[in-house]
Coordinates of C-alpha atoms and ligand atoms in Angstrom, one line a residue:
M1 CA -56.5 -27.4 9.0
R2 CA -58.9 -24.5 9.2
I3 CA -58.8 -20.8 10.2
S4 CA -62.2 -19.3 10.9
G5 CA -63.7 -22.3 9.3
E6 CA -61.8 -21.9 6.0
K7 CA -59.2 -24.5 4.8
F8 CA -55.8 -22.9 4.6
R9 CA -52.2 -23.4 3.8
T10 CA -49.3 -21.5 5.2
I11 CA -47.7 -20.2 2.0
W12 CA -49.3 -19.5 -1.4
Q13 CA -49.0 -17.4 -4.5
K14 CA -51.1 -14.2 -4.4
P15 CA -54.4 -14.8 -6.3
N16 CA -54.2 -12.7 -9.6
D17 CA -50.5 -11.9 -9.1
P18 CA -48.4 -15.1 -9.1
A19 CA -45.2 -13.1 -8.9
I20 CA -45.9 -12.4 -5.3
V21 CA -45.8 -15.1 -2.5
Q22 CA -47.9 -14.7 0.6
I23 CA -47.5 -15.9 4.1
I24 CA -49.0 -15.4 7.5
D25 CA -46.9 -13.2 9.8
Q26 CA -46.7 -15.6 12.6
R27 CA -45.1 -13.1 15.0
R28 CA -48.5 -11.3 15.2
L29 CA -50.6 -14.3 16.2
P30 CA -52.8 -14.9 18.1
H31 CA -53.6 -11.2 18.4
E32 CA -53.7 -10.3 14.7
Y33 CA -54.0 -12.3 11.5
V34 CA -51.8 -10.5 9.1
V35 CA -51.0 -11.8 5.6
Q36 CA -47.5 -10.6 4.4
D37 CA -46.5 -10.3 0.7
L38 CA -43.0 -11.6 -0.2
V39 CA -42.1 -9.7 -3.3
T40 CA -38.3 -10.2 -3.5
W41 CA -36.1 -13.1 -2.5
Q42 CA -34.7 -10.9 0.3
D43 CA -38.3 -10.6 1.7
G44 CA -38.2 -14.4 1.9
A45 CA -34.8 -14.5 3.6
S46 CA -36.0 -11.9 6.2
A47 CA -39.3 -13.8 6.8
I48 CA -37.2 -16.8 7.7
S49 CA -34.5 -15.1 9.9
D50 CA -37.0 -12.8 11.6
M51 CA -39.4 -15.7 12.2
L52 CA -42.4 -14.5 10.3
V53 CA -42.4 -18.1 9.2
R54 CA -40.8 -20.8 11.3
G55 CA -40.9 -24.6 11.7
A56 CA -38.5 -26.8 9.7
P57 CA -40.8 -27.7 6.8
L58 CA -42.2 -24.2 6.3
I59 CA -38.7 -22.8 6.4
G60 CA -37.7 -25.1 3.6
A61 CA -40.8 -24.3 1.5
T62 CA -40.2 -20.5 2.0
A63 CA -36.6 -20.9 0.8
A64 CA -37.8 -22.7 -2.3
W65 CA -40.4 -19.9 -3.0
S66 CA -37.7 -17.3 -2.4
L67 CA -35.6 -18.8 -5.2
Y68 CA -38.6 -18.6 -7.5
L69 CA -38.9 -14.9 -6.5
A70 CA -35.2 -14.4 -7.3
A71 CA -35.8 -15.9 -10.8
V72 CA -38.8 -13.7 -11.3
E73 CA -36.8 -10.6 -10.6
H74 CA -34.2 -11.5 -13.2
K75 CA -36.2 -13.3 -15.7
A76 CA -35.1 -11.2 -18.7
D77 CA -31.6 -11.1 -17.5
T78 CA -28.7 -13.3 -18.7
E79 CA -27.4 -13.3 -15.1
C80 CA -30.6 -15.0 -13.8
R81 CA -29.0 -18.3 -12.9
Q82 CA -26.1 -16.7 -11.1
H83 CA -28.5 -14.4 -9.3
V84 CA -30.6 -17.3 -8.1
L85 CA -27.6 -19.3 -7.0
R86 CA -26.2 -16.3 -5.0
A87 CA -29.6 -16.0 -3.4
A88 CA -29.5 -19.7 -2.4
D89 CA -26.1 -19.2 -0.7
V90 CA -27.5 -16.3 1.4
L91 CA -30.8 -18.1 2.2
G92 CA -28.7 -21.1 3.4
G93 CA -27.4 -18.9 6.3
T94 CA -30.7 -17.6 7.5
R95 CA -31.3 -20.3 10.2
P96 CA -28.8 -23.0 11.1
T97 CA -30.7 -25.9 12.8
A98 CA -33.6 -26.8 10.7
V99 CA -32.2 -29.1 8.0
N100 CA -35.1 -28.7 5.7
L101 CA -33.6 -25.4 4.7
I102 CA -30.5 -27.0 3.3
W103 CA -32.5 -29.8 1.9
A104 CA -34.9 -27.5 0.0
L105 CA -32.0 -25.3 -1.3
D106 CA -30.0 -28.4 -2.5
R107 CA -33.1 -29.8 -4.2
V108 CA -33.7 -26.5 -6.1
R109 CA -30.0 -26.3 -7.0
Q110 CA -30.2 -29.7 -8.6
V111 CA -33.2 -28.6 -10.6
I112 CA -31.3 -25.5 -11.7
A113 CA -28.4 -27.7 -12.8
R114 CA -30.7 -29.8 -15.0
T115 CA -32.3 -26.7 -16.6
A116 CA -30.5 -25.7 -19.8
A117 CA -32.0 -22.3 -20.5
D118 CA -32.1 -19.4 -18.1
T119 CA -35.4 -18.3 -19.6
D120 CA -37.0 -21.5 -18.3
L121 CA -36.0 -20.9 -14.7
V122 CA -39.1 -19.0 -13.5
T123 CA -41.4 -21.8 -14.7
V124 CA -39.2 -24.6 -13.4
L125 CA -38.7 -23.0 -10.0
E126 CA -42.3 -22.2 -9.6
R127 CA -43.1 -25.9 -10.3
E128 CA -40.5 -27.1 -7.8
A129 CA -41.7 -24.8 -5.0
R130 CA -45.3 -26.0 -5.6
A131 CA -44.1 -29.6 -5.6
I132 CA -42.2 -29.2 -2.3
C133 CA -45.4 -27.8 -0.7
L134 CA -47.7 -30.6 -2.2
E135 CA -45.2 -33.2 -1.0
D136 CA -45.0 -31.7 2.5
A137 CA -48.8 -31.7 2.8
R138 CA -48.9 -35.4 1.7
I139 CA -46.1 -36.2 4.2
S140 CA -48.1 -34.6 7.0
R141 CA -51.1 -36.7 6.1
G142 CA -49.0 -39.8 6.2
I143 CA -47.6 -38.9 9.7
G144 CA -51.2 -38.2 10.8
E145 CA -52.4 -41.6 9.6
H146 CA -49.6 -43.6 11.3
G147 CA -49.7 -41.5 14.5
L148 CA -53.5 -42.0 14.7
A149 CA -53.0 -45.7 15.2
L150 CA -51.0 -44.9 18.3
I151 CA -53.7 -42.7 19.8
E152 CA -56.4 -45.2 18.9
G153 CA -54.4 -47.8 20.8
I154 CA -54.3 -45.6 23.9
A155 CA -58.0 -44.7 23.6
S156 CA -59.0 -48.3 23.5
R157 CA -56.8 -49.2 26.5
K158 CA -58.4 -46.3 28.4
Q159 CA -61.9 -47.5 27.2
G160 CA -62.8 -44.2 25.7
E161 CA -61.5 -42.0 28.5
T162 CA -59.8 -38.8 27.4
V163 CA -56.3 -39.3 25.8
N164 CA -54.0 -36.6 27.2
I165 CA -51.1 -35.6 24.9
L166 CA -48.3 -33.2 25.7
T167 CA -46.6 -31.2 23.0
H168 CA -43.8 -28.6 23.0
C169 CA -43.3 -25.6 20.7
N170 CA -45.4 -25.5 17.5
A171 CA -45.0 -28.5 15.3
G172 CA -48.5 -27.8 14.0
A173 CA -50.0 -26.8 10.7
L174 CA -48.3 -23.4 11.1
A175 CA -44.8 -25.0 11.1
T176 CA -45.6 -27.0 7.9
I177 CA -47.9 -26.6 4.9
E178 CA -50.9 -28.1 6.5
Y179 CA -51.8 -30.5 9.4
G180 CA -48.3 -30.2 11.0
T181 CA -46.1 -33.0 12.2
A182 CA -46.7 -33.5 15.9
T183 CA -50.3 -32.2 15.6
A184 CA -51.2 -34.3 12.5
P185 CA -52.1 -37.5 14.5
I186 CA -54.0 -35.2 17.0
Y187 CA -56.1 -33.6 14.2
F188 CA -56.7 -37.0 12.7
A189 CA -57.8 -38.5 16.1
H190 CA -60.0 -35.5 16.8
E191 CA -61.6 -35.7 13.3
K192 CA -62.3 -39.4 14.0
G193 CA -64.2 -38.5 17.2
I194 CA -61.5 -39.7 19.7
D195 CA -61.6 -37.8 22.9
V196 CA -58.2 -36.1 22.9
H197 CA -56.9 -33.3 25.0
V198 CA -53.6 -31.5 24.5
W199 CA -51.3 -30.0 27.1
V200 CA -49.6 -27.1 25.3
D201 CA -46.2 -26.0 26.6
E202 CA -45.9 -22.3 26.6
T203 CA -42.4 -22.6 25.0
R204 CA -40.4 -19.6 26.1
P205 CA -38.9 -17.5 24.8
R206 CA -40.8 -17.1 21.6
N207 CA -44.0 -18.7 23.0
Q208 CA -44.8 -20.8 19.9
G209 CA -46.9 -23.0 22.2
S210 CA -49.1 -20.2 23.7
Q211 CA -49.2 -18.1 20.6
L212 CA -49.4 -20.6 17.8
T213 CA -50.2 -24.1 19.0
A214 CA -53.0 -23.0 21.3
W215 CA -54.4 -20.8 18.6
E216 CA -54.4 -23.4 15.8
L217 CA -55.9 -26.1 18.1
A218 CA -58.6 -23.6 19.1
E219 CA -59.4 -22.8 15.4
N220 CA -59.8 -26.5 14.9
G221 CA -61.9 -27.2 18.0
V222 CA -59.3 -29.5 19.7
P223 CA -59.5 -29.3 23.5
H224 CA -56.3 -28.1 25.0
T225 CA -54.8 -26.5 28.1
L226 CA -51.8 -24.1 28.2
I227 CA -49.1 -24.9 30.8
V228 CA -45.8 -23.3 31.7
D229 CA -42.8 -25.0 30.4
N230 CA -41.9 -26.5 33.8
A231 CA -45.2 -28.1 34.5
G232 CA -44.8 -31.2 32.3
G233 CA -42.9 -33.3 34.8
H234 CA -45.5 -32.7 37.5
L235 CA -48.3 -33.7 35.2
M236 CA -46.5 -36.9 34.2
Q237 CA -45.9 -37.8 37.9
H238 CA -49.6 -37.5 38.5
G239 CA -50.7 -39.7 35.5
M240 CA -52.1 -36.7 33.6
V241 CA -50.1 -37.4 30.4
D242 CA -50.7 -40.5 28.3
L243 CA -48.4 -39.6 25.5
C244 CA -45.9 -36.9 24.4
I245 CA -45.5 -36.0 20.8
T246 CA -43.1 -33.3 19.6
G247 CA -41.6 -32.3 16.3
T248 CA -38.0 -32.0 15.2
D249 CA -35.9 -29.6 13.2
R250 CA -33.1 -32.1 12.4
T251 CA -32.9 -35.8 13.1
T252 CA -29.6 -37.8 12.8
R253 CA -29.5 -41.1 11.0
T254 CA -29.3 -42.7 14.4
G255 CA -32.5 -41.1 15.7
D256 CA -31.3 -38.3 17.9
V257 CA -33.5 -35.2 17.4
A258 CA -32.9 -31.5 17.7
N259 CA -36.1 -29.6 18.6
K260 CA -37.1 -26.4 20.4
I261 CA -35.2 -25.8 23.7
G262 CA -36.8 -27.7 26.5
T263 CA -37.7 -30.8 24.5
Y264 CA -34.9 -32.8 26.1
L265 CA -36.2 -32.0 29.6
K266 CA -39.6 -33.3 28.6
A267 CA -38.1 -36.5 27.3
L268 CA -36.2 -37.0 30.6
A269 CA -39.4 -36.5 32.6
A270 CA -41.3 -38.9 30.3
H271 CA -38.5 -41.5 30.6
D272 CA -38.6 -41.2 34.4
N273 CA -42.4 -41.6 34.5
D274 CA -42.8 -44.3 31.8
V275 CA -44.8 -42.0 29.6
P276 CA -44.3 -42.8 25.8
F277 CA -42.3 -40.1 24.1
Y278 CA -42.7 -39.9 20.3
V279 CA -41.2 -37.5 17.8
A280 CA -43.1 -36.9 14.6
L281 CA -41.0 -36.1 11.5
P282 CA -41.1 -35.8 7.8
S283 CA -38.2 -37.7 6.1
T284 CA -37.0 -34.3 4.9
T285 CA -35.9 -33.6 8.5
I286 CA -33.5 -36.5 8.5
D287 CA -29.8 -35.6 8.1
W288 CA -28.3 -38.8 6.9
T289 CA -24.8 -37.4 7.1
I290 CA -24.6 -37.2 10.9
S291 CA -24.8 -39.7 13.7
D292 CA -24.3 -37.9 17.0
G293 CA -26.9 -35.1 17.6
V294 CA -25.3 -33.5 20.6
R295 CA -21.9 -33.3 18.8
D296 CA -23.0 -32.6 15.2
I297 CA -26.2 -30.6 15.1
P298 CA -25.6 -26.8 15.0
I299 CA -27.7 -25.2 17.7
E300 CA -28.9 -21.7 16.9
E301 CA -28.3 -19.0 19.4
R302 CA -30.7 -16.1 19.1
D303 CA -31.0 -12.5 20.2
P304 CA -31.0 -12.0 24.0
G305 CA -33.9 -9.6 23.5
E306 CA -36.1 -12.7 23.0
V307 CA -35.5 -13.6 26.6
S308 CA -35.6 -10.1 28.2
M309 CA -38.7 -8.9 26.2
I310 CA -42.2 -10.2 26.0
Y311 CA -44.9 -9.3 23.5
G312 CA -48.6 -9.3 24.2
R313 CA -51.7 -7.3 24.6
S314 CA -52.0 -4.8 27.5
N315 CA -54.8 -2.5 28.4
S316 CA -53.3 0.1 26.0
G317 CA -52.9 -2.3 23.0
L318 CA -50.2 -4.6 21.6
E319 CA -46.8 -4.0 23.1
T320 CA -43.4 -5.4 23.9
V321 CA -42.2 -5.0 27.5
N322 CA -38.8 -5.6 29.1
T323 CA -38.9 -8.1 32.1
V324 CA -35.3 -8.0 33.3
A325 CA -32.8 -5.5 34.7
S326 CA -30.8 -4.0 31.8
D327 CA -27.4 -5.3 32.9
T328 CA -28.5 -9.0 33.2
R329 CA -26.4 -11.3 31.1
I330 CA -28.6 -13.5 28.9
S331 CA -28.0 -16.7 26.9
N332 CA -30.6 -17.8 24.3
F333 CA -30.0 -21.3 22.9
A334 CA -33.0 -22.0 20.6
F335 CA -32.8 -25.8 20.4
D336 CA -31.6 -28.8 22.3
V337 CA -30.9 -32.4 21.4
T338 CA -32.9 -35.4 22.7
P339 CA -30.8 -38.6 22.4
A340 CA -32.5 -41.6 20.7
R341 CA -32.4 -43.6 23.9
L342 CA -35.0 -41.4 25.4
I343 CA -37.4 -41.6 22.4
T344 CA -40.0 -44.4 22.3
G345 CA -40.5 -44.1 18.6
L346 CA -40.4 -41.9 15.5
I347 CA -43.6 -41.2 13.6
T348 CA -42.9 -40.7 9.9
E349 CA -44.9 -40.7 6.7
H350 CA -43.8 -44.3 6.1
G351 CA -44.7 -45.6 9.5
I352 CA -43.5 -45.7 13.1
C353 CA -40.0 -46.9 13.9
E354 CA -37.5 -47.3 16.7
A355 CA -35.3 -44.2 17.1
S356 CA -32.2 -45.9 15.6
E357 CA -30.3 -46.2 12.4
D358 CA -31.9 -49.6 11.7
G359 CA -35.3 -48.2 12.4
L360 CA -34.9 -45.3 10.0
R361 CA -33.1 -47.3 7.3
G362 CA -35.9 -49.9 7.5
L363 CA -38.5 -47.2 6.6
F364 CA -36.4 -45.2 4.2
P365 CA -34.0 -47.7 2.4
D366 CA -33.8 -45.4 -0.6
L367 CA -32.8 -42.3 1.3
A368 CA -30.3 -43.8 3.7
G369 CA -26.8 -43.0 2.5
T370 CA -27.9 -39.8 0.6
R371 CA -26.4 -36.5 1.6
R372 CA -29.5 -35.1 3.5
Ligands
LIG1 O1 -37.7 -21.9 16.1 P1 -38.8 -22.6 15.4 O2 -40.2 -22.0 15.8 O3 -38.6 -22.6 13.9 O4 -38.7 -24.1 15.9 C1 -39.6 -25.0 15.5 C2 -39.6 -26.2 16.4 O5 -38.7 -26.4 17.1 C3 -40.8 -27.0 16.4 O6 -41.0 -27.6 17.6 C4 -41.0 -28.0 15.4 O7 -41.1 -29.3 15.9 C5 -40.0 -28.3 14.4 S1 -40.8 -28.1 12.9 C6 -42.2 -29.1 12.7

């Protein structure tokens, strides 16, 4: 994944000052590329809740780095461990749907429990946050390799004609550490010279499609076209979509997936038009404790202002404008659940499987039965 031709990751320690963690403020893209310092663990918590960072894997990684920052702040303090654990409790409430948040916090809590001396916490938590990032990058590459086979199959059936892939929201490099989940197979196919073209859903209300996915595809030279969220069904009816790939924020052990609001409608349209609908996910997104996505996955409801206001560039600069009458009642569910029966397959770092308990257990026999 490149920005202006340079290889990049989405979260890193500041060169020459490892006590500061840096991120891209994703709210400002595509208009401005702003690197934001995270100095305290509260900075990390706000970055997650205010969506400077977003996307399930990056939320998890940011939480892990925030606990490192909490340890740095209290490194000479006998209360260091308690302080970090209190920070973990607060971080756990920053966003409810992406399970990677809970997964990362639990993983760091276990590491803390195994660390005898409080004075070692800074080193240990730094190592763990780095490990989480390295693993996520490796996982994305695995998803990319397995998903590539799918795209190669379609390209060969179409005898080299363009493969048209529809995606929703941003499950790209910006949502992970690098490569992304849904975009990883697309980047791999593009790098291999396969003629791919991506239909990018705008993804109201936060516009992760128009502001993030379109931007990162452009930075990497992948042909794409932005569409309004309601266009997908029409494109599918007219044979203009060969494959849908989305990401997910939480997957039940039975293969139901929660993803950005509107994903379910795309899956319904794909089902009606015999378009294969795949979901790309790291194993860290599977919640092995739940089986019914509609019943069990908490769906985040966000500020009504995200629906009434829109941010962009006008003739006088960057601004946010109101688009509705002030007394309009607004609801803003941020995610929906696509039942496994509408999903053709799940693309994971271990391979592609049916969206079912057997499918996931087959690929991850060691994880099945674990808490998350
Ligand atoms: O609200 P966000 O931007 O954090 O939601 C992210 C998504 O829903 C993405 O589509 C993504 O698939 C999940 S993370 C790879």
